[in-house]
mmCIF file of C-alpha atoms in Angstrom:
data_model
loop_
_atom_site.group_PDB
_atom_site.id
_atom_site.type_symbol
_atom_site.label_atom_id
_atom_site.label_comp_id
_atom_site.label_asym_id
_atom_site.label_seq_id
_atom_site.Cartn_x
_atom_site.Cartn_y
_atom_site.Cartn_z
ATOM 1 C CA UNK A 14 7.842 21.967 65.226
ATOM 2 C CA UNK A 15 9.946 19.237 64.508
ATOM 3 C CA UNK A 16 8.577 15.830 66.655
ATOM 4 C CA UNK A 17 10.527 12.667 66.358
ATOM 5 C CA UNK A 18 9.283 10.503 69.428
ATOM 6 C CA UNK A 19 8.850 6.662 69.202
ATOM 7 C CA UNK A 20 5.940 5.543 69.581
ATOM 8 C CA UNK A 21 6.693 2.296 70.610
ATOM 9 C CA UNK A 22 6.448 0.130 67.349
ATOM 10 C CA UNK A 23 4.487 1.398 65.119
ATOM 11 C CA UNK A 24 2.352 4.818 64.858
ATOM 12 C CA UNK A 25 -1.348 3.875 63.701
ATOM 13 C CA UNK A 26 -2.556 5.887 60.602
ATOM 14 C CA UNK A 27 -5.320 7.873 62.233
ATOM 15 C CA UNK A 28 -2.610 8.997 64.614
ATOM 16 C CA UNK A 29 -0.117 9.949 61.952
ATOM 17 C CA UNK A 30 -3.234 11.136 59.239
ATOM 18 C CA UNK A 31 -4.105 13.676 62.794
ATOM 19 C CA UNK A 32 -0.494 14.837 62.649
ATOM 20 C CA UNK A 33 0.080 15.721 59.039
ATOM 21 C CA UNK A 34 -3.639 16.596 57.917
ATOM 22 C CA UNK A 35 -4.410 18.838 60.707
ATOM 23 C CA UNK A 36 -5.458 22.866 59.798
ATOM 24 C CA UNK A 37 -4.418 25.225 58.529
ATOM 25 C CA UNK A 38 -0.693 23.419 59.060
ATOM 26 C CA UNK A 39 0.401 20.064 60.626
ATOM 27 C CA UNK A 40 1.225 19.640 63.777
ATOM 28 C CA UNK A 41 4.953 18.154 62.874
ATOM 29 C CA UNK A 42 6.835 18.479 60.489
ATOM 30 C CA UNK A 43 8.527 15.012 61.153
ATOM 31 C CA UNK A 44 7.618 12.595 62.959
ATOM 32 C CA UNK A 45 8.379 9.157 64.141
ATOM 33 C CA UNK A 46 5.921 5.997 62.928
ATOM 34 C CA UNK A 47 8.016 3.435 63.803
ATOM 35 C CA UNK A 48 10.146 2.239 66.710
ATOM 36 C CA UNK A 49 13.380 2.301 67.677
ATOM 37 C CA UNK A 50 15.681 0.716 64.566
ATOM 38 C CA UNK A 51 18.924 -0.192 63.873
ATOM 39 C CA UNK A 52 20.535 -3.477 62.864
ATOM 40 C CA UNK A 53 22.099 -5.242 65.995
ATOM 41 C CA UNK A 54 20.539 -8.564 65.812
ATOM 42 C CA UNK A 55 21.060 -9.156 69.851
ATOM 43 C CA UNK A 56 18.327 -6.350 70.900
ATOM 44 C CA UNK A 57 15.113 -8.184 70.741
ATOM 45 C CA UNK A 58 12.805 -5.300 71.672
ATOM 46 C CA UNK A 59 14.237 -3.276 68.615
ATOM 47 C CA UNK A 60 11.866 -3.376 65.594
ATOM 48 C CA UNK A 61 13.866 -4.641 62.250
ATOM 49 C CA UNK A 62 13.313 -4.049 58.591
ATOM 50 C CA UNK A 63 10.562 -6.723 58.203
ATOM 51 C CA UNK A 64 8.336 -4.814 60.486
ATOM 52 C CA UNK A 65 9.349 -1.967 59.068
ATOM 53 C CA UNK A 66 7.781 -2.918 55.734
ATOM 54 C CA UNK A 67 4.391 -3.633 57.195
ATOM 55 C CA UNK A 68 4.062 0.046 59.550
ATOM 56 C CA UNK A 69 4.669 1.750 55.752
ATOM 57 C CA UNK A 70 2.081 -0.527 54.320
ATOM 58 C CA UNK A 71 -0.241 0.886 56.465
ATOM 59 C CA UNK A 72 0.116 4.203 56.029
ATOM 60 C CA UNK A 73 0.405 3.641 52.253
ATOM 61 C CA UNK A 74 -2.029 4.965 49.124
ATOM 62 C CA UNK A 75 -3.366 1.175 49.081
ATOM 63 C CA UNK A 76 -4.004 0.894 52.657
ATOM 64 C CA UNK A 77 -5.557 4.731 52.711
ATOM 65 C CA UNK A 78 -8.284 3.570 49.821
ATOM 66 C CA UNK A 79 -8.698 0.694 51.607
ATOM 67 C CA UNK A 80 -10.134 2.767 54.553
ATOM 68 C CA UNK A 81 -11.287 5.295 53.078
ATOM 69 C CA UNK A 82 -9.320 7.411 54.527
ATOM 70 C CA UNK A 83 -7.172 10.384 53.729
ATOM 71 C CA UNK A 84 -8.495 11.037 50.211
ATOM 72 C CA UNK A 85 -7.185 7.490 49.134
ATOM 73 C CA UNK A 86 -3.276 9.552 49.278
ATOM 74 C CA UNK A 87 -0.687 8.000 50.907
ATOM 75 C CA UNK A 88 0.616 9.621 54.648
ATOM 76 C CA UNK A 89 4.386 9.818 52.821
ATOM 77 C CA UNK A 90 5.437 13.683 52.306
ATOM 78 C CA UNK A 91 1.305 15.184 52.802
ATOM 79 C CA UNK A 92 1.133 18.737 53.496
ATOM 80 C CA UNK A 93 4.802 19.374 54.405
ATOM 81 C CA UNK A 94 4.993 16.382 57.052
ATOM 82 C CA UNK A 95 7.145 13.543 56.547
ATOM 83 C CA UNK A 96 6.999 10.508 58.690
ATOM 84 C CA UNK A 97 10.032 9.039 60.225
ATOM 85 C CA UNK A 98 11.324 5.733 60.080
ATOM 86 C CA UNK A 99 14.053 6.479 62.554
ATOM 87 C CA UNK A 100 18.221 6.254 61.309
ATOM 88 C CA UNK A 101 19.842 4.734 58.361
ATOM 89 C CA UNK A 102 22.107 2.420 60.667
ATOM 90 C CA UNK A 103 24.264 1.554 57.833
ATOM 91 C CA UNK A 104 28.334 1.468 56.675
ATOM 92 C CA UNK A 105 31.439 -0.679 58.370
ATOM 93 C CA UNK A 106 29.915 -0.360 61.803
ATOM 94 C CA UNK A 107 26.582 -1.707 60.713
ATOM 95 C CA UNK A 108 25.320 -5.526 61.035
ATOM 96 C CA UNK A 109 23.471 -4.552 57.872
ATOM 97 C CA UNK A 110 27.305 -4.114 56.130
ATOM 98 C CA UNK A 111 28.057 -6.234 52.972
ATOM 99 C CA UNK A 112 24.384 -7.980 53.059
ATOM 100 C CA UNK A 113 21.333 -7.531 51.073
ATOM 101 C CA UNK A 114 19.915 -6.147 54.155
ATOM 102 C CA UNK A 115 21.870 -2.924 53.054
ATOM 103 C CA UNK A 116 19.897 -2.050 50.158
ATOM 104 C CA UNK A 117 16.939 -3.521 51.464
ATOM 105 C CA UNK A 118 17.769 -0.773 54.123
ATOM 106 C CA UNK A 119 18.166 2.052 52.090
ATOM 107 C CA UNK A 120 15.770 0.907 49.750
ATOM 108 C CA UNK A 121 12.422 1.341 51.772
ATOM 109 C CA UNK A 122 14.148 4.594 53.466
ATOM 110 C CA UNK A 123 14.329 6.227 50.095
ATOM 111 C CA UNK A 124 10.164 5.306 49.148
ATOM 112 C CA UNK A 125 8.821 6.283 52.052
ATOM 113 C CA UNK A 126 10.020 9.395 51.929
ATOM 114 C CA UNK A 127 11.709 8.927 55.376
ATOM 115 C CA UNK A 128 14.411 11.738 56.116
ATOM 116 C CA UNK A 129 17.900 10.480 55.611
ATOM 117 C CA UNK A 130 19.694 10.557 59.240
ATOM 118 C CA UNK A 131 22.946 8.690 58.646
ATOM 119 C CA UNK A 132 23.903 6.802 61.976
ATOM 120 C CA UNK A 133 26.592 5.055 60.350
ATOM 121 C CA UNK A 134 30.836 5.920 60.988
ATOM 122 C CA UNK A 135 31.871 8.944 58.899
ATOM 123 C CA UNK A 136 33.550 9.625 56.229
ATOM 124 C CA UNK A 137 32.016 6.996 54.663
ATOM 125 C CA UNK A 138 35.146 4.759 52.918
ATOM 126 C CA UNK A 139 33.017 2.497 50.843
ATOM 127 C CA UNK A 140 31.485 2.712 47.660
ATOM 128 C CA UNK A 141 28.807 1.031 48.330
ATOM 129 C CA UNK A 142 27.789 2.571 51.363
ATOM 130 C CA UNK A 143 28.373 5.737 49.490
ATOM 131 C CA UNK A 144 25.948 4.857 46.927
ATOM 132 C CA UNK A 145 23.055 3.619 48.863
ATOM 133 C CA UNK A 146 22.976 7.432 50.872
ATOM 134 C CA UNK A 147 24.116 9.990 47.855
ATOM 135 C CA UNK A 148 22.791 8.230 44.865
ATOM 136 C CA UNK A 149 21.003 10.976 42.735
ATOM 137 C CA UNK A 150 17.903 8.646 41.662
ATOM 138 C CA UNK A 151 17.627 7.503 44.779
ATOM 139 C CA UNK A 152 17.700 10.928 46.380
ATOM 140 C CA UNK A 153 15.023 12.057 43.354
ATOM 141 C CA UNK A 154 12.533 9.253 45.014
ATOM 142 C CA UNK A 155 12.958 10.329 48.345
ATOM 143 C CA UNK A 156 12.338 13.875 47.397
ATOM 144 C CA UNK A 157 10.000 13.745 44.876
ATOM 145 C CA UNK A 158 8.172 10.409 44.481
ATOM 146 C CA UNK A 159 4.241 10.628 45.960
ATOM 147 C CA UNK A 160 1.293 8.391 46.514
ATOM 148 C CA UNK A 161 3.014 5.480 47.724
ATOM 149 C CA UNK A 162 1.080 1.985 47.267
ATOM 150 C CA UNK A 163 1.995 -1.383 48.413
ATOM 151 C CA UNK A 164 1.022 -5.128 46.988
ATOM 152 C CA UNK A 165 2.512 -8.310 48.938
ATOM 153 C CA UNK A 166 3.312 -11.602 47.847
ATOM 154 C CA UNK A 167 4.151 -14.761 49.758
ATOM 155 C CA UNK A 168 3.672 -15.501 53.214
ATOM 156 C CA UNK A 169 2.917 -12.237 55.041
ATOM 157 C CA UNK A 170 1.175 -13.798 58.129
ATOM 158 C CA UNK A 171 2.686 -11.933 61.303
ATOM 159 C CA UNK A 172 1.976 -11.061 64.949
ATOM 160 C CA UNK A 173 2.217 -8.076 67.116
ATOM 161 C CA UNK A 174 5.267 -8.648 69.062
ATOM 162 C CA UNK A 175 4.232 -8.436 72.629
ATOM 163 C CA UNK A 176 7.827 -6.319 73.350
ATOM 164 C CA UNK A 177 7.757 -3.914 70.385
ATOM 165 C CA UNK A 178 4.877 -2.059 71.014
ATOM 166 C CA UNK A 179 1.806 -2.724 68.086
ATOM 167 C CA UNK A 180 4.867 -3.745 65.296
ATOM 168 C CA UNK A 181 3.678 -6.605 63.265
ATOM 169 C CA UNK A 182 6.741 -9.451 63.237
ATOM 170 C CA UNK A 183 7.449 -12.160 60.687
ATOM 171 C CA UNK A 184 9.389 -14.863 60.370
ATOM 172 C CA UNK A 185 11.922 -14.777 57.651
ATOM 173 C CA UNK A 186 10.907 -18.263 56.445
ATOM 174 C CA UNK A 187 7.565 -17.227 56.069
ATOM 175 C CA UNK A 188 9.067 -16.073 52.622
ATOM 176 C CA UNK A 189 7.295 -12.410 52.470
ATOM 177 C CA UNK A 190 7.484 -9.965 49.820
ATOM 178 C CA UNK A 191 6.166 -6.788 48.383
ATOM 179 C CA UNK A 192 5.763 -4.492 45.351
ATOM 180 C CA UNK A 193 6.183 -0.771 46.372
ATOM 181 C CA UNK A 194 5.507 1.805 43.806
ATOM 182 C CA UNK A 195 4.613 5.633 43.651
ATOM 183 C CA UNK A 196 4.468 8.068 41.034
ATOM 184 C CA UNK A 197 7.637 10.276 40.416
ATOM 185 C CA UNK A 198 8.013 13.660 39.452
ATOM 186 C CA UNK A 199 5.697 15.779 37.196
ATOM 187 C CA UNK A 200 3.296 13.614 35.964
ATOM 188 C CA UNK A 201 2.233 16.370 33.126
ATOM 189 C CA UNK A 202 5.366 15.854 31.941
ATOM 190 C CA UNK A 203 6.419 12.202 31.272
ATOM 191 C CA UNK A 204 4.435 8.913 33.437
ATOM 192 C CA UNK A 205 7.634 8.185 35.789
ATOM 193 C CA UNK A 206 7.451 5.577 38.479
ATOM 194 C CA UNK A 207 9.888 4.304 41.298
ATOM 195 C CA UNK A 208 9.192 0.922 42.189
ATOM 196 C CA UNK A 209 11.013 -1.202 44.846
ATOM 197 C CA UNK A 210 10.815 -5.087 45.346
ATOM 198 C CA UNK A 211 11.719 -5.665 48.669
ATOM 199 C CA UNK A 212 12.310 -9.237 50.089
ATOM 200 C CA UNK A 213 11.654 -10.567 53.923
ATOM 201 C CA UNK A 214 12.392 -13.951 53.224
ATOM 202 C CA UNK A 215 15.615 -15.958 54.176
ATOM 203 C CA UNK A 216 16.132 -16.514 50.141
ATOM 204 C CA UNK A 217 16.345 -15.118 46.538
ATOM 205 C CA UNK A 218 13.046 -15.208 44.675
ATOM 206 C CA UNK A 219 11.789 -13.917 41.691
ATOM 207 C CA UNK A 220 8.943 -11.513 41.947
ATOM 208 C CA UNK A 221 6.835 -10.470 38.383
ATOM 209 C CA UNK A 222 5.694 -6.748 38.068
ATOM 210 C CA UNK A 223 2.824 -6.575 35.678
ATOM 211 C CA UNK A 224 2.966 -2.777 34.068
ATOM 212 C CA UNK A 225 -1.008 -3.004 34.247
ATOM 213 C CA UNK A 226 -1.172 -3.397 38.105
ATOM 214 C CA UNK A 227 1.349 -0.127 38.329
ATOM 215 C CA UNK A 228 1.068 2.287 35.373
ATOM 216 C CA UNK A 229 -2.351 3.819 34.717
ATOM 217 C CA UNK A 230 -4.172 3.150 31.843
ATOM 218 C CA UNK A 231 -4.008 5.434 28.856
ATOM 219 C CA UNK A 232 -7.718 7.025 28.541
ATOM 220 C CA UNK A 233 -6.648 8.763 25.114
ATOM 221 C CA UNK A 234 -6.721 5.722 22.850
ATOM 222 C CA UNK A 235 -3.472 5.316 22.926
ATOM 223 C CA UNK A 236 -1.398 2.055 23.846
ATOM 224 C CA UNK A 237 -2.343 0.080 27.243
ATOM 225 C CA UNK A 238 0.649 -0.194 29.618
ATOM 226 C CA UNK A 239 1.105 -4.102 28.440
ATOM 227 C CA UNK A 240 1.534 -2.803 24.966
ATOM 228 C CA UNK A 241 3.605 0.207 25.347
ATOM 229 C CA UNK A 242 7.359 -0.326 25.780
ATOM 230 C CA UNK A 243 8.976 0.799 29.258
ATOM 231 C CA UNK A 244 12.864 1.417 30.366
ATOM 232 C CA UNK A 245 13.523 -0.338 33.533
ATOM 233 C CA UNK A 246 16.416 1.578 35.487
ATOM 234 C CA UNK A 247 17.636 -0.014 38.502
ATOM 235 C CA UNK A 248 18.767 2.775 40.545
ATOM 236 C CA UNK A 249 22.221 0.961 42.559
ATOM 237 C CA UNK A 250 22.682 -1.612 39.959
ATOM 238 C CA UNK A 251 23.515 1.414 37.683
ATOM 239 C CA UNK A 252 21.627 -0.372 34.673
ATOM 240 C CA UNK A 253 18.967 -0.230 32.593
ATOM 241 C CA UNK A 254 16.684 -2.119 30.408
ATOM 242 C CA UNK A 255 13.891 -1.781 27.856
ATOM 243 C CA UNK A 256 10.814 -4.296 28.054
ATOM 244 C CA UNK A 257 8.419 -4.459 25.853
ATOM 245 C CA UNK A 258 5.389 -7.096 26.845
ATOM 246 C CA UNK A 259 2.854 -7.057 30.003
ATOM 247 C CA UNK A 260 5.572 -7.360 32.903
ATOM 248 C CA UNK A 261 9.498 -8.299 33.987
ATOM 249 C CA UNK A 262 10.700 -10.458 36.678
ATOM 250 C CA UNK A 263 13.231 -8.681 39.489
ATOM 251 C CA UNK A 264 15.225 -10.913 40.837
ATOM 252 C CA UNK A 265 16.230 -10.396 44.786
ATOM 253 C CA UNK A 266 18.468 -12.034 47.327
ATOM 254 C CA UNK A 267 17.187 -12.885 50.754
ATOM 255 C CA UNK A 268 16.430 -9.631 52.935
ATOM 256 C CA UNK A 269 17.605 -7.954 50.296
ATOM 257 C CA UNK A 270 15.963 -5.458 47.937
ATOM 258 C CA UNK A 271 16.128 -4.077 43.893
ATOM 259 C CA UNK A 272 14.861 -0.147 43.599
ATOM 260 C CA UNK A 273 13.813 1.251 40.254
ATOM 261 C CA UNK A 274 12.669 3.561 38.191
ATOM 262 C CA UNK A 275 10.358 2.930 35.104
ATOM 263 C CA UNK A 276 9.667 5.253 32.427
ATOM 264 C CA UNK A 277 8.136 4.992 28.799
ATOM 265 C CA UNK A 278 10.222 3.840 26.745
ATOM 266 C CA UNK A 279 12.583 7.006 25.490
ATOM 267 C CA UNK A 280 12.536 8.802 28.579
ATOM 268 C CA UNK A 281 15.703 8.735 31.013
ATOM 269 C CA UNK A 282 15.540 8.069 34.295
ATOM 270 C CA UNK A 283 17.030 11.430 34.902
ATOM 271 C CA UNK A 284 14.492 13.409 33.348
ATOM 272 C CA UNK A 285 11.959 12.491 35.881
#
């Protein structure tokens, strides 16, 4: 069965951990955690992207452990049930057009593992538009990225807004930010990561991603993840970099958002 109900502004984790963990098959194979979304700015009682942010948090690896709940796994993709964030409301029709918001958008979409309902006008005639929905790393995250865990930075005080259900709302000038990062692909194989830094605030900042707080530590003797050298891919800037030191420093615009993949150093992107 297919559910996809809202649940008025945010599904709490023991609901959605009842859904997708129940025997000897979930209940749903989709369903909705969030509420109603898309990007017109005049609908008060619809829940944006910031809230957005915090409803993944807490169904997250991080906030799992920190319940000790489910295992300490995140609730993204578990036993063949994928929560919903509700449509990609994105393209020339959407608020979100031509802003950071757009990637921001797409970005958390693609690491939560959210299926990818396009609400936007068809064909799609921009590039960029294009990109954010069909790009094949970004596709590779939403398909095979797992244990998602969060980290925030900044200001993330908010409230439950009184209108959208138990959704937790924050200011933008409360300056709010997070880390989001989940293994990817075969981890026998090669240690891939996606990572996103989103942004909630109303301007750019630079965020620092220490390689010790999101690649595990090598148990073999061999190099700790500030020593070893990591490619840095970011997934819509089409780019990539090598770093070799403890961390690197992604830069993003206000409500806007960089996703990436990092690998060791020598191993594509692609061949995670």
């Amino acid at each position: 069965m297919v559910l996809s109900l809202s649940p008025g502004g945010g599904m709490a984790p023991s609901n959605a951990a009842f859904v997708e963990t129940h025997t000897p098959a979930p209940l749903a194979t989709m369903l909705r955690v969030t509420g109603d979304f898309h990007s017109l700015r005049s609908a008060p009682w619809v829940v944006g992207l910031p809230e957005h942010m915090f409803v993944v948090g807490n169904l997250s690896a991080s906030a799992s452990v920190a319940r000790n709940a489910t295992g300490g796994h995140s609730l993204f993709g578990v036993n063949g049930s994928y929560p919903d964030l509700d449509m990609m409301d994105l393209g020339r029709l959407s608020d979100f057009f031509d802003t950071p918001a757009a990637d921001l958008h797409a970005a958390m979409w693609m690491m939560a593992r959210s299926p990818l309902m396009y609400a936007g006008e068809l064909p799609i005639t921009d590039a960029h538009t294009l990109d954010l929905v069909t790009n094949p790393l970004a596709l590779r995250i939403n398909e095979a990225s797992a244990d998602l865990r969060v980290r925030y930075s900044g200001n993330c005080t908010c409230k439950v807004h009184n209108i959208a259900g138990n959704a937790c709302k924050t200011p933008v000038a409360n300056d709010c930010g997070a880390v989001w990062w989940a293994t990817l692909g075969d981890q026998t194989k090669q240690q891939c990561l996606a990572v996103a830094v989103l942004n909630v605030g109303d301007h750019a900042k630079d965020t620092e991603v220490a390689f010790a707080d999101i690649v595990a530590s090598d148990d073999g003797g061999g190099p700790t993840a500030a020593e070893a050298g990591h490619t840095v891919t970011n997934v819509y800037g089409n780019s990539s970099t090598v770093v070799r030191g403890p961390s690197f420093t992604v830069t993003t615009q206000g409500m806007g958002a960089q996703l990436l993949i990092v690998t060791p150093e020598g191993v594509a992107a692609d061949d995670c």
